[in-house]
Amino acid sequence: MNIMTNDKGGSGVKRARTGGSNSLGANAEIGRKLKQYYDGLVSEDVPDRFAELLSQLENAEATQKKD
Amino acid sequence: MAVAAGFKNDLLAAIPSLRAFAMSLSQNADKADDLVQETLVKAWDKHESFQMGTNLKAWLFTILRNEFYSQMRKRGREVQDSDGIMTARLAVHPSQHGVLDLEDFRAALEKLPDDQREAVILIGASGFSYEEAAEICGCAVGTIKSRVSRARSRLQDMLQIAGEDDFGPDAIAAQVMGSTAA
């Protein structure tokens, strides 16, 4: 804030702007990449073994109940 | 008590997220799928301890995370201490206009300490709140916040992300000047 009012040459303004856009821009890019990385994993095809496993667990329980 | 109807479908629906989280933690597809399998079996066995109406995804993530760390301990691998690790800079080319290659990003993420990686994934990608992430990791909200912030700055450091003004000696000089003036 003081830079804006005190600095007549303009270099201070440039420093402030550079610092601000840096950290914000970098964080935004990291956020985007994080989502891209994770969404790629989420949208992978799920192997059949998991649905089969759950069906086995379900069947095992049904058998237990009959006993 | 019988497993409630619908529970199986809820588990099925959660599998893609569980696999993504398991991959983020273990960085290995085979280990990740083993973790998911173990998580599903445990969730089925413990279904009575799940309170209907609460966040099933958070409950499952907690089980998976516990399984991950208990497997690591069994293998004798030290649980990483984030403060004890030096983050090496990756040999990546500073990208133009701050756009990163996904492979470079993946490699940098892999180099993060486990606790920082899981925190930044839970908050930045899985869509959990800081409170939920703290519950999943069994730690304080403030701990999650600081891990996320350290993870972000380490990623920036490793990937040497900088705004377009930052390339070249002029920018370095400007930063030095900036820091002494501040």
GROMACS .gro file of C-alpha atoms in nm:
model
  249
    1MET     CA    1   0.000   0.000   0.000
    2ASN     CA    2   0.276   0.234   0.097
    3ILE     CA    3   0.468   0.142  -0.211
    4MET     CA    4   0.185   0.270  -0.425
    5THR     CA    5   0.181   0.608  -0.260
    6ASN     CA    6   0.550   0.656  -0.192
    7ASP     CA    7   0.709   0.523  -0.502
    8LYS     CA    8   0.698   0.770  -0.787
    9GLY     CA    9   0.938   0.578  -1.012
   10GLY     CA   10   0.702   0.287  -1.065
   11SER     CA   11   0.950   0.007  -0.989
   12GLY     CA   12   0.784  -0.059  -0.654
   13VAL     CA   13   0.450  -0.100  -0.823
   14LYS     CA   14   0.601  -0.352  -1.058
   15ARG     CA   15   0.751  -0.550  -0.770
   16ALA     CA   16   0.423  -0.564  -0.587
   17ARG     CA   17   0.235  -0.677  -0.894
   18THR     CA   18   0.491  -0.941  -0.982
   19GLY     CA   19   0.494  -1.090  -0.634
   20GLY     CA   20   0.117  -1.104  -0.616
   21SER     CA   21   0.049  -1.260  -0.951
   22ASN     CA   22   0.325  -1.513  -0.893
   23SER     CA   23   0.198  -1.688  -0.589
   24LEU     CA   24  -0.165  -1.672  -0.699
   25GLY     CA   25  -0.091  -1.793  -1.050
   26ALA     CA   26   0.131  -2.076  -0.929
   27ASN     CA   27  -0.124  -2.194  -0.675
   28ALA     CA   28  -0.398  -2.188  -0.932
   29GLU     CA   29  -0.188  -2.391  -1.172
   30ILE     CA   30  -0.110  -2.644  -0.899
   31GLY     CA   31  -0.479  -2.664  -0.817
   32ARG     CA   32  -0.566  -2.727  -1.180
   33LYS     CA   33  -0.301  -2.996  -1.219
   34LEU     CA   34  -0.408  -3.161  -0.895
   35LYS     CA   35  -0.765  -3.187  -1.024
   36GLN     CA   36  -0.647  -3.308  -1.363
   37TYR     CA   37  -0.427  -3.576  -1.203
   38TYR     CA   38  -0.700  -3.694  -0.966
   39ASP     CA   39  -0.988  -3.680  -1.214
   40GLY     CA   40  -0.780  -3.892  -1.449
   41LEU     CA   41  -0.751  -4.155  -1.177
   42VAL     CA   42  -1.120  -4.140  -1.087
   43SER     CA   43  -1.229  -4.189  -1.446
   44GLU     CA   44  -1.019  -4.502  -1.499
   45ASP     CA   45  -1.210  -4.822  -1.574
   46VAL     CA   46  -1.282  -5.025  -1.262
   47PRO     CA   47  -1.173  -5.390  -1.285
   48ASP     CA   48  -1.453  -5.646  -1.249
   49ARG     CA   49  -1.289  -5.801  -0.944
   50PHE     CA   50  -1.443  -5.540  -0.714
   51ALA     CA   51  -1.802  -5.598  -0.819
   52GLU     CA   52  -1.734  -5.973  -0.796
   53LEU     CA   53  -1.591  -5.930  -0.448
   54LEU     CA   54  -1.899  -5.743  -0.327
   55SER     CA   55  -2.128  -6.008  -0.476
   56GLN     CA   56  -1.927  -6.276  -0.295
   57LEU     CA   57  -1.962  -6.089   0.033
   58GLU     CA   58  -2.333  -6.053  -0.029
   59ASN     CA   59  -2.375  -6.421  -0.113
   60ALA     CA   60  -2.171  -6.530   0.188
   61GLU     CA   61  -2.400  -6.332   0.410
   62ALA     CA   62  -2.713  -6.475   0.247
   63THR     CA   63  -2.578  -6.826   0.308
   64GLN     CA   64  -2.503  -6.745   0.671
   65LYS     CA   65  -2.855  -6.624   0.726
   66LYS     CA   66  -3.003  -6.949   0.598
   67ASP     CA   67  -2.803  -7.155   0.849
   68MET     CA   68  -2.744  -5.762   1.144
   69ALA     CA   69  -2.779  -5.788   0.771
   70VAL     CA   70  -2.596  -5.543   0.556
   71ALA     CA   71  -2.850  -5.279   0.469
   72ALA     CA   72  -2.991  -5.282   0.121
   73GLY     CA   73  -2.824  -5.017  -0.085
   74PHE     CA   74  -2.497  -5.043   0.106
   75LYS     CA   75  -2.349  -5.261  -0.164
   76ASN     CA   76  -2.449  -5.012  -0.433
   77ASP     CA   77  -2.305  -4.727  -0.229
   78LEU     CA   78  -1.978  -4.917  -0.202
   79LEU     CA   79  -1.978  -4.985  -0.576
   80ALA     CA   80  -2.032  -4.619  -0.645
   81ALA     CA   81  -1.742  -4.523  -0.419
   82ILE     CA   82  -1.487  -4.752  -0.587
   83PRO     CA   83  -1.356  -4.503  -0.847
   84SER     CA   84  -1.283  -4.247  -0.573
   85LEU     CA   85  -1.129  -4.512  -0.348
   86ARG     CA   86  -0.900  -4.625  -0.628
   87ALA     CA   87  -0.795  -4.267  -0.701
   88PHE     CA   88  -0.714  -4.205  -0.335
   89ALA     CA   89  -0.532  -4.539  -0.306
   90MET     CA   90  -0.324  -4.456  -0.614
   91SER     CA   91  -0.242  -4.115  -0.473
   92LEU     CA   92  -0.124  -4.271  -0.149
   93SER     CA   93   0.063  -4.575  -0.275
   94GLN     CA   94   0.176  -4.453  -0.619
   95ASN     CA   95   0.145  -4.812  -0.738
   96ALA     CA   96  -0.150  -4.960  -0.926
   97ASP     CA   97  -0.126  -5.313  -0.781
   98LYS     CA   98  -0.089  -5.192  -0.425
   99ALA     CA   99  -0.371  -4.946  -0.481
  100ASP     CA  100  -0.614  -5.215  -0.592
  101ASP     CA  101  -0.513  -5.438  -0.300
  102LEU     CA  102  -0.585  -5.147  -0.069
  103VAL     CA  103  -0.927  -5.094  -0.224
  104GLN     CA  104  -1.009  -5.465  -0.194
  105GLU     CA  105  -0.906  -5.470   0.171
  106THR     CA  106  -1.108  -5.154   0.231
  107LEU     CA  107  -1.423  -5.307   0.080
  108VAL     CA  108  -1.391  -5.623   0.289
  109LYS     CA  109  -1.335  -5.422   0.607
  110ALA     CA  110  -1.622  -5.186   0.525
  111TRP     CA  111  -1.852  -5.482   0.471
  112ASP     CA  112  -1.750  -5.641   0.802
  113LYS     CA  113  -1.778  -5.315   0.992
  114HIS     CA  114  -2.091  -5.184   0.826
  115GLU     CA  115  -2.266  -5.170   1.161
  116SER     CA  116  -2.025  -4.906   1.279
  117PHE     CA  117  -2.121  -4.682   0.988
  118GLN     CA  118  -2.393  -4.440   1.079
  119MET     CA  119  -2.644  -4.404   0.800
  120GLY     CA  120  -2.676  -4.049   0.681
  121THR     CA  121  -2.315  -3.962   0.758
  122ASN     CA  122  -2.048  -3.928   0.494
  123LEU     CA  123  -1.983  -4.277   0.357
  124LYS     CA  124  -1.699  -4.158   0.137
  125ALA     CA  125  -1.515  -4.006   0.434
  126TRP     CA  126  -1.572  -4.326   0.635
  127LEU     CA  127  -1.432  -4.540   0.352
  128PHE     CA  128  -1.135  -4.307   0.298
  129THR     CA  129  -1.054  -4.340   0.670
  130ILE     CA  130  -1.054  -4.719   0.646
  131LEU     CA  131  -0.838  -4.713   0.334
  132ARG     CA  132  -0.592  -4.469   0.485
  133ASN     CA  133  -0.558  -4.676   0.804
  134GLU     CA  134  -0.501  -4.984   0.592
  135PHE     CA  135  -0.231  -4.805   0.391
  136TYR     CA  136  -0.034  -4.699   0.697
  137SER     CA  137  -0.073  -5.033   0.872
  138GLN     CA  138   0.057  -5.213   0.561
  139MET     CA  139   0.350  -4.975   0.546
  140ARG     CA  140   0.435  -5.047   0.908
  141LYS     CA  141   0.411  -5.421   0.845
  142ARG     CA  142   0.654  -5.386   0.559
  143GLY     CA  143   0.888  -5.211   0.796
  144ARG     CA  144   0.885  -4.892   0.600
  145GLU     CA  145   0.928  -4.590   0.817
  146VAL     CA  146   0.633  -4.360   0.799
  147GLN     CA  147   0.773  -4.052   0.639
  148ASP     CA  148   0.842  -3.753   0.851
  149SER     CA  149   0.778  -3.455   0.634
  150ASP     CA  150   1.033  -3.240   0.809
  151GLY     CA  151   1.312  -3.488   0.756
  152ILE     CA  152   1.289  -3.498   0.382
  153MET     CA  153   1.477  -3.289   0.137
  154THR     CA  154   1.285  -3.213  -0.173
  155ALA     CA  155   1.508  -3.242  -0.469
  156ARG     CA  156   1.440  -3.018  -0.759
  157LEU     CA  157   1.319  -3.206  -1.058
  158ALA     CA  158   1.488  -3.167  -1.387
  159VAL     CA  159   1.193  -3.005  -1.551
  160HIS     CA  160   1.196  -2.725  -1.792
  161PRO     CA  161   1.016  -2.426  -1.659
  162SER     CA  162   0.700  -2.437  -1.856
  163GLN     CA  163   0.585  -2.156  -2.071
  164HIS     CA  164   0.313  -1.936  -1.932
  165GLY     CA  165   0.301  -2.139  -1.613
  166VAL     CA  166   0.141  -2.444  -1.775
  167LEU     CA  167   0.280  -2.769  -1.642
  168ASP     CA  168   0.316  -3.104  -1.799
  169LEU     CA  169   0.100  -3.359  -1.616
  170GLU     CA  170   0.384  -3.612  -1.600
  171ASP     CA  171   0.612  -3.358  -1.434
  172PHE     CA  172   0.336  -3.282  -1.189
  173ARG     CA  173   0.283  -3.651  -1.112
  174ALA     CA  174   0.655  -3.697  -1.048
  175ALA     CA  175   0.662  -3.399  -0.813
  176LEU     CA  176   0.355  -3.522  -0.627
  177GLU     CA  177   0.523  -3.859  -0.580
  178LYS     CA  178   0.819  -3.690  -0.414
  179LEU     CA  179   0.604  -3.522  -0.151
  180PRO     CA  180   0.607  -3.670   0.199
  181ASP     CA  181   0.307  -3.902   0.248
  182ASP     CA  182   0.132  -3.677   0.497
  183GLN     CA  183   0.155  -3.372   0.274
  184ARG     CA  184   0.049  -3.560  -0.037
  185GLU     CA  185  -0.260  -3.704   0.127
  186ALA     CA  186  -0.356  -3.365   0.270
  187VAL     CA  187  -0.328  -3.184  -0.060
  188ILE     CA  188  -0.517  -3.463  -0.239
  189LEU     CA  189  -0.801  -3.469   0.013
  190ILE     CA  190  -0.841  -3.092   0.010
  191GLY     CA  191  -0.742  -2.999  -0.343
  192ALA     CA  192  -0.880  -3.293  -0.540
  193SER     CA  193  -1.119  -3.519  -0.346
  194GLY     CA  194  -1.338  -3.230  -0.239
  195PHE     CA  195  -1.326  -3.281   0.137
  196SER     CA  196  -1.346  -2.993   0.381
  197TYR     CA  197  -1.057  -2.925   0.617
  198GLU     CA  198  -1.270  -3.069   0.899
  199GLU     CA  199  -1.343  -3.389   0.709
  200ALA     CA  200  -0.979  -3.428   0.606
  201ALA     CA  201  -0.872  -3.382   0.968
  202GLU     CA  202  -1.114  -3.655   1.072
  203ILE     CA  203  -0.992  -3.890   0.800
  204CYS     CA  204  -0.629  -3.835   0.899
  205GLY     CA  205  -0.698  -3.834   1.273
  206CYS     CA  206  -0.533  -3.499   1.332
  207ALA     CA  207  -0.620  -3.137   1.402
  208VAL     CA  208  -0.766  -2.907   1.138
  209GLY     CA  209  -0.465  -2.677   1.178
  210THR     CA  210  -0.232  -2.967   1.101
  211ILE     CA  211  -0.413  -3.033   0.774
  212LYS     CA  212  -0.397  -2.666   0.684
  213SER     CA  213  -0.025  -2.649   0.743
  214ARG     CA  214   0.039  -2.973   0.551
  215VAL     CA  215  -0.159  -2.843   0.254
  216SER     CA  216   0.028  -2.518   0.257
  217ARG     CA  217   0.367  -2.689   0.282
  218ALA     CA  218   0.267  -2.929   0.005
  219ARG     CA  219   0.173  -2.640  -0.222
  220SER     CA  220   0.495  -2.454  -0.164
  221ARG     CA  221   0.704  -2.770  -0.211
  222LEU     CA  222   0.526  -2.842  -0.538
  223GLN     CA  223   0.591  -2.488  -0.653
  224ASP     CA  224   0.951  -2.522  -0.552
  225MET     CA  225   1.005  -2.858  -0.719
  226LEU     CA  226   0.829  -2.754  -1.035
  227GLN     CA  227   0.990  -2.414  -1.033
  228ILE     CA  228   0.663  -2.259  -1.119
  229ALA     CA  229   0.685  -1.892  -1.164
  230GLY     CA  230   0.499  -1.624  -1.342
  231GLU     CA  231   0.622  -1.524  -1.683
  232ASP     CA  232   0.798  -1.222  -1.535
  233ASP     CA  233   1.024  -1.448  -1.337
  234PHE     CA  234   1.239  -1.599  -1.605
  235GLY     CA  235   1.585  -1.467  -1.663
  236PRO     CA  236   1.835  -1.276  -1.455
  237ASP     CA  237   1.630  -0.957  -1.450
  238ALA     CA  238   1.354  -1.127  -1.259
  239ILE     CA  239   1.596  -1.272  -1.006
  240ALA     CA  240   1.748  -0.930  -0.954
  241ALA     CA  241   1.401  -0.786  -0.909
  242GLN     CA  242   1.321  -1.050  -0.648
  243VAL     CA  243   1.639  -0.976  -0.455
  244MET     CA  244   1.564  -0.608  -0.468
  245GLY     CA  245   1.208  -0.681  -0.367
  246SER     CA  246   1.308  -0.886  -0.067
  247THR     CA  247   1.558  -0.631   0.064
  248ALA     CA  248   1.311  -0.351   0.018
  249ALA     CA  249   1.033  -0.536   0.198
   0.00000   0.00000   0.00000
